[in-house]
PDB file of C-alpha atoms in Angstrom:
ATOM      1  CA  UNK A1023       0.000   0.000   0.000  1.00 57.00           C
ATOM      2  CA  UNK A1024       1.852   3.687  -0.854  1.00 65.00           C
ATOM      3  CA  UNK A1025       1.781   6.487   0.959  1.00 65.00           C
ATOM      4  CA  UNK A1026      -1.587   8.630  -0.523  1.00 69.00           C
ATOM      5  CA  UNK A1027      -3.673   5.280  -0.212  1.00 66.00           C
ATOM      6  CA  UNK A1028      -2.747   4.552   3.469  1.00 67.00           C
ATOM      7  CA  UNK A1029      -3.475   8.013   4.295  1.00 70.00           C
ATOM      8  CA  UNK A1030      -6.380   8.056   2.485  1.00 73.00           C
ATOM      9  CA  UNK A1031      -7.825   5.098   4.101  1.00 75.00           C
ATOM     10  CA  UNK A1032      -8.218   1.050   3.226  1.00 81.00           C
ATOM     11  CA  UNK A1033     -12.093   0.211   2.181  1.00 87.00           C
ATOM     12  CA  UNK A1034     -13.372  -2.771   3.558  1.00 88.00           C
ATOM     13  CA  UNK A1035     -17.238  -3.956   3.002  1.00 93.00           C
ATOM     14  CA  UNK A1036     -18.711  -6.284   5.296  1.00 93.00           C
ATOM     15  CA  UNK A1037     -22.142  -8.054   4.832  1.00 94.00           C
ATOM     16  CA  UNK A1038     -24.642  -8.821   7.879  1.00 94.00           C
ATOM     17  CA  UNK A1039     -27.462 -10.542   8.105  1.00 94.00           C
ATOM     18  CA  UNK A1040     -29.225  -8.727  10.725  1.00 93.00           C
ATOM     19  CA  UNK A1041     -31.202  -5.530  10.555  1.00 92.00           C
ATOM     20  CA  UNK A1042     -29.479  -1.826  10.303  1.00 93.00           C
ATOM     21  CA  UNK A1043     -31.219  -1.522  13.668  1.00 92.00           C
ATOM     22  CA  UNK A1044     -30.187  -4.603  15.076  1.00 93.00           C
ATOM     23  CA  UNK A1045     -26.814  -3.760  13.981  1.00 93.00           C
ATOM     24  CA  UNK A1046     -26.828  -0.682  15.521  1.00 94.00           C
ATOM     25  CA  UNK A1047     -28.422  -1.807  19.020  1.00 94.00           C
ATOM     26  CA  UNK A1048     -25.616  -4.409  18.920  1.00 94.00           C
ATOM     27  CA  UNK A1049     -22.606  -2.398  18.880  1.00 93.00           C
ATOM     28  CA  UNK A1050     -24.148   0.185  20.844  1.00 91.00           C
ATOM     29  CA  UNK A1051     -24.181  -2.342  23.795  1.00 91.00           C
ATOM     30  CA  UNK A1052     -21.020  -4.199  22.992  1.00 89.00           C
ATOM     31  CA  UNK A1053     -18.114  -0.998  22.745  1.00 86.00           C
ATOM     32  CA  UNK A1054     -16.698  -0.189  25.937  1.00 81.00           C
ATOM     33  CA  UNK A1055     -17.731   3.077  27.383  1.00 76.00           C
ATOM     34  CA  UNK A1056     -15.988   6.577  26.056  1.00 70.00           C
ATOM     35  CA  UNK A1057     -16.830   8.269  28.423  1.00 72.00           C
ATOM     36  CA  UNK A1058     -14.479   5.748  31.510  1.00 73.00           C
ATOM     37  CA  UNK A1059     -10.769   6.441  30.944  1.00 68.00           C
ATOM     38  CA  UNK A1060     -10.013   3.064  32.245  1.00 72.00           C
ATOM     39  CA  UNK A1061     -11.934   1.622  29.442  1.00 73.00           C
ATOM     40  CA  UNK A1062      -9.781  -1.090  27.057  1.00 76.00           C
ATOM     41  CA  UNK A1063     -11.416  -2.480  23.918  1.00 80.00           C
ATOM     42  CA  UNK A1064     -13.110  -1.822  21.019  1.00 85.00           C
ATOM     43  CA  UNK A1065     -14.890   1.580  21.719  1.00 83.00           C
ATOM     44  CA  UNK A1066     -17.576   3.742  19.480  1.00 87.00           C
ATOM     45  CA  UNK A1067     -20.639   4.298  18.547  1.00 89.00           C
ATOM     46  CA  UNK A1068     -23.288   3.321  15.629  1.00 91.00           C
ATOM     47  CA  UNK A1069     -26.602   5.122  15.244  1.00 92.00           C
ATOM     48  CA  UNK A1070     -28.677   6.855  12.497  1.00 93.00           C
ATOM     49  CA  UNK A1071     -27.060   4.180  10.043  1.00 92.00           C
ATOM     50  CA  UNK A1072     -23.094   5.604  10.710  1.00 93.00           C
ATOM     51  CA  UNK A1073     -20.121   3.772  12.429  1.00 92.00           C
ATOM     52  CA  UNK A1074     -17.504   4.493  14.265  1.00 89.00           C
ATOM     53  CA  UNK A1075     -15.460   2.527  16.566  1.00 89.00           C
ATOM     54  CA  UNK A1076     -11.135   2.556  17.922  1.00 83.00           C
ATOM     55  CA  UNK A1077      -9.462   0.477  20.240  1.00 82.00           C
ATOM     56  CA  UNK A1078      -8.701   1.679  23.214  1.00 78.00           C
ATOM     57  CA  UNK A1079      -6.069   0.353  25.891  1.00 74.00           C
ATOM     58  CA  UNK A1080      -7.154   1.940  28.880  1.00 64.00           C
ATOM     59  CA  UNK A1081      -5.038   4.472  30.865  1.00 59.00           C
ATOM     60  CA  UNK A1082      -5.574   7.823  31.098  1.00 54.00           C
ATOM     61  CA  UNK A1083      -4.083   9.564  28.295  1.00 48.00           C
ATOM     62  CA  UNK A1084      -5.608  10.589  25.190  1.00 46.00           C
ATOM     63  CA  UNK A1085      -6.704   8.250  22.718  1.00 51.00           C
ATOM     64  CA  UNK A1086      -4.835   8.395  19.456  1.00 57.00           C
ATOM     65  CA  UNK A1087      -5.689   4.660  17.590  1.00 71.00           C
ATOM     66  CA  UNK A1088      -6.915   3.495  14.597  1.00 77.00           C
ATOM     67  CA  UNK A1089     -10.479   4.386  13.164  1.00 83.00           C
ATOM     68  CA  UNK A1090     -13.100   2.432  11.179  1.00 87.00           C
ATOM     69  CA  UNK A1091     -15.917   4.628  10.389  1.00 88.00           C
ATOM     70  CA  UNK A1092     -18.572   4.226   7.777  1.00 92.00           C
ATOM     71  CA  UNK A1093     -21.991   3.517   6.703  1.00 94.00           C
ATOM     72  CA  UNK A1094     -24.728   0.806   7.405  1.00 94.00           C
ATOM     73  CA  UNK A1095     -26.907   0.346   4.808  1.00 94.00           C
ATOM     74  CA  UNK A1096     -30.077  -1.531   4.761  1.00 92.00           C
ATOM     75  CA  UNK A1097     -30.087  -4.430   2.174  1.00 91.00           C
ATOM     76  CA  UNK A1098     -32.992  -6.714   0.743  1.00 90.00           C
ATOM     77  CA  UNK A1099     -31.247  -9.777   3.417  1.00 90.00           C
ATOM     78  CA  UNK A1100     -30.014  -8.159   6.429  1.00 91.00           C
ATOM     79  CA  UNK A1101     -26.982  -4.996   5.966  1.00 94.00           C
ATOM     80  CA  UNK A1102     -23.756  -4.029   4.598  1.00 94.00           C
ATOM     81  CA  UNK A1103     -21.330  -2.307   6.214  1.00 94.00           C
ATOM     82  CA  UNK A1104     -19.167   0.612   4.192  1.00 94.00           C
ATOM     83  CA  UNK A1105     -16.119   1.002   5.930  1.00 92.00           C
ATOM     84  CA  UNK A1106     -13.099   2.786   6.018  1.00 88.00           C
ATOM     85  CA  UNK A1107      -9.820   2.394   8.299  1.00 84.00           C
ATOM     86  CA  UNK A1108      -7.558   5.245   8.787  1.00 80.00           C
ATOM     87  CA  UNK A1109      -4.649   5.685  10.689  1.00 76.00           C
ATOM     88  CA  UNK A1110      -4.069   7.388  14.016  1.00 72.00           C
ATOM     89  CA  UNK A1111      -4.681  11.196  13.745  1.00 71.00           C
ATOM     90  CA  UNK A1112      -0.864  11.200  15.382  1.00 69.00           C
ATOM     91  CA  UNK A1113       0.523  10.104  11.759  1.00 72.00           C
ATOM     92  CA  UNK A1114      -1.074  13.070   9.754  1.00 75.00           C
ATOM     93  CA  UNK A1115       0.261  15.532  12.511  1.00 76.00           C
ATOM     94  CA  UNK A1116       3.841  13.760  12.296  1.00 74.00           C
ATOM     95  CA  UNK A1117       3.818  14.136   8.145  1.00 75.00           C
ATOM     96  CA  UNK A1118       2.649  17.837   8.650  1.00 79.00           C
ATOM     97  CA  UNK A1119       4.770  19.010  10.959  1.00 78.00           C
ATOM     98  CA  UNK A1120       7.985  17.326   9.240  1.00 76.00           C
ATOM     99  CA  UNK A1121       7.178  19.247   6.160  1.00 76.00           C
ATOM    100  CA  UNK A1122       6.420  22.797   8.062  1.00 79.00           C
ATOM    101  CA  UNK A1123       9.971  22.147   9.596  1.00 77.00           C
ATOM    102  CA  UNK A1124      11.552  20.964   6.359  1.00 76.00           C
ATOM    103  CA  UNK A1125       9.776  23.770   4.481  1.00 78.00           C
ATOM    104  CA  UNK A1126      11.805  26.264   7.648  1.00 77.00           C
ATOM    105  CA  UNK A1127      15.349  24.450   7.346  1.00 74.00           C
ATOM    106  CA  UNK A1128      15.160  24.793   3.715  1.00 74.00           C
ATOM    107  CA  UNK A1129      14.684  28.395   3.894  1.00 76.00           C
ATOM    108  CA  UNK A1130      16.860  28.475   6.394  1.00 73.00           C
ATOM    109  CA  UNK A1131      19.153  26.928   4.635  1.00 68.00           C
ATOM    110  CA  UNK A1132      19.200  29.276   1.473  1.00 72.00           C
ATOM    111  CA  UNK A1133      19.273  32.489   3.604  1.00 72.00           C
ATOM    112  CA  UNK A1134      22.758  30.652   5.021  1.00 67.00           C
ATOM    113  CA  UNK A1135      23.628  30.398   1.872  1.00 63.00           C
ATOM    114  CA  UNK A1136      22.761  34.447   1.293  1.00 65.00           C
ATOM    115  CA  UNK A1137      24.423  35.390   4.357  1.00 66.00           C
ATOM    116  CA  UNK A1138      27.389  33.781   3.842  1.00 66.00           C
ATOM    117  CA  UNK A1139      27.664  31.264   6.584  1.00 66.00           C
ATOM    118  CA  UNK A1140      30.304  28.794   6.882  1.00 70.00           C
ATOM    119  CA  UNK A1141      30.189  25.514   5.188  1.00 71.00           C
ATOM    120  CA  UNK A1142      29.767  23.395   7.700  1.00 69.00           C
ATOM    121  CA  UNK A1143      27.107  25.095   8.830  1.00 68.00           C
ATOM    122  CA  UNK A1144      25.274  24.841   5.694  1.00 69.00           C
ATOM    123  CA  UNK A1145      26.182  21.100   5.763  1.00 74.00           C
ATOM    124  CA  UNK A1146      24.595  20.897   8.575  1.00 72.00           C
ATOM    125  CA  UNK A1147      21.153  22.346   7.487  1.00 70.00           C
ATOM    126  CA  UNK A1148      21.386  20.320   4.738  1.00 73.00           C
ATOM    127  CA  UNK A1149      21.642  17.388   6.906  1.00 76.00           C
ATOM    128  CA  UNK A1150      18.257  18.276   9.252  1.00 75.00           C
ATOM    129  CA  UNK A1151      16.715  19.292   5.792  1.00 74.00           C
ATOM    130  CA  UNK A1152      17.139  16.071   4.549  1.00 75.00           C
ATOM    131  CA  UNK A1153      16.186  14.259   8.000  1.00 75.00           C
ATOM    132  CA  UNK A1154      13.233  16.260   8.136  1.00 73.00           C
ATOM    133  CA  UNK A1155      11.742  15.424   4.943  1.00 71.00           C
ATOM    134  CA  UNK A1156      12.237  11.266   5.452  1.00 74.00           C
ATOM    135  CA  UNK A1157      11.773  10.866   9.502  1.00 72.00           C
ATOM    136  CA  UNK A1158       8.342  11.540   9.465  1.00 71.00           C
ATOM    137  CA  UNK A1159       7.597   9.121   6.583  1.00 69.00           C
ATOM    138  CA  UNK A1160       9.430   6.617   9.479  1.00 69.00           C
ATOM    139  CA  UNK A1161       7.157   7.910  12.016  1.00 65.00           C
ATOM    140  CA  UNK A1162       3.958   7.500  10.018  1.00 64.00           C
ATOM    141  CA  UNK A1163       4.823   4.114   8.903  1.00 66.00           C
ATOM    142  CA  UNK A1164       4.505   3.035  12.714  1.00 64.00           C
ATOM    143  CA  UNK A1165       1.312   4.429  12.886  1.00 61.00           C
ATOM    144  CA  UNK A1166       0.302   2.496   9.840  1.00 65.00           C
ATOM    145  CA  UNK A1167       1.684  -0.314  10.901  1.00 65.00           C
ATOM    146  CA  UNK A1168      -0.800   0.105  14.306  1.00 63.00           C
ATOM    147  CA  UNK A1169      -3.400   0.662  12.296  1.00 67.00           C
ATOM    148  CA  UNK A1170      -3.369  -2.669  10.399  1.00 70.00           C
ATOM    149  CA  UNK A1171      -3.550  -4.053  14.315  1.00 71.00           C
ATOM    150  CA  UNK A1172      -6.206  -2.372  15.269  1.00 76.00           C
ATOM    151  CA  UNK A1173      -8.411  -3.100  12.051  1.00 80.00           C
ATOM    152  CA  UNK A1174      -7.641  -6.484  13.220  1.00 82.00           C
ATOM    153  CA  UNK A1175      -9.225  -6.532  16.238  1.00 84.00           C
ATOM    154  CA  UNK A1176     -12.160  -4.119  15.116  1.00 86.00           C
ATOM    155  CA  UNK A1177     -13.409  -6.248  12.247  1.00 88.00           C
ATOM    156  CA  UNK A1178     -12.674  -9.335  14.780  1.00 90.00           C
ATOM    157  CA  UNK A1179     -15.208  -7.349  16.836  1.00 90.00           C
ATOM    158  CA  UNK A1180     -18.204  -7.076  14.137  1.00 92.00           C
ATOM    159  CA  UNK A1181     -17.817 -10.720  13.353  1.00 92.00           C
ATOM    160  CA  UNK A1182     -18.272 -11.589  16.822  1.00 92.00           C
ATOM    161  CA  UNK A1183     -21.153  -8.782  17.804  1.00 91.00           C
ATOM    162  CA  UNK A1184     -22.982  -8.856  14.055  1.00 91.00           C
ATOM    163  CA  UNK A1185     -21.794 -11.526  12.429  1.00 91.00           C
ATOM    164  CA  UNK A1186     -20.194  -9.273   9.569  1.00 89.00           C
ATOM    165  CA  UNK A1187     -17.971 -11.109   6.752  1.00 90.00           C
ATOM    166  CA  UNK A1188     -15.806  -9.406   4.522  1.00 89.00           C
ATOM    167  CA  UNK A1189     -17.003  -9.225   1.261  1.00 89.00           C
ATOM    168  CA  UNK A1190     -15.401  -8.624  -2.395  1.00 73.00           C
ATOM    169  CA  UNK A1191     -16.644  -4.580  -2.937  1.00 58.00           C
TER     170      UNK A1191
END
């Protein structure tokens, strides 16, 4: 998967054979609360035919995981889930703020070059530039990599609650 299309999001479409309501009332009661900061598990929310649900792992801190958010919609034999995972909201901030600071050391950089600084001082710019334009593709892969482990155990979690199976688009 590249870069755009993990950012973007994986589709997945699951297929139920219970009710939109049904599926709704179901997840509703199985997500831990959101509310309890000692919560772990699969936490979220379905109503008015949208879903959303992240793993938590309890603690206190803020939650930063994987989402899978989407539609239910109502079929002829039960519903089918529209889903999309994306990854922590930690991996877009890491990308942005990598380029804002690579965007700064490579002006930086050139008004070095303007002023007249030494050389290894511009070496030395052009060594953060160049770190700061490939460590936060590093940082986001880790966060795409949790991702994948968190889909995991979410669509783990509508099989067991709904009885959702994956499904070919």
């Amino acid at each position: 998967m590249n870069l755009i299309n993990a950012l973007r999001g994986r589709p997945l479409v699951m297929k139920t054979p219970l009710a939109v309501g049904e599926v709704e009332r179901r997840i509703n009661a199985a997500t831990v609360s959101m509310i309890w900061p000692g919560a772990a598990g699969v936490c979220g929310w379905a109503r008015f035919g949208r879903l959303r649900l992240w793993v938590r792992e309890g603690g206190w801190g803020p939650s930063s995981e994987a989402t899978l958010a989407g539609r239910i919609e109502d079929e002829l034999v039960g519903s089918r889930l529209r889903l999309r995972s994306q990854p922590p909201l930690w991996t877009y901030y890491s990308i942005g703020a990598g380029y804002v600071a690579a965007v700064g050391l490579f002006i930086s950089h050139m008004s070095s070059i303007h002023w007249g600084f030494t050389s290894v001082t511009r070496a030395l710019g052009l060594v953060l530039l160049v770190a700061a334009l490939f460590l936060p593709l590093r940082f986001a892969r880790g966060g795409f990599e949790l991702s994948e482990l968190d889909l995991a155990e979410m669509t783990d979690f509508l099989e067991r609650e709904v009885g959702a199976k994956p499904v070919s688009a």
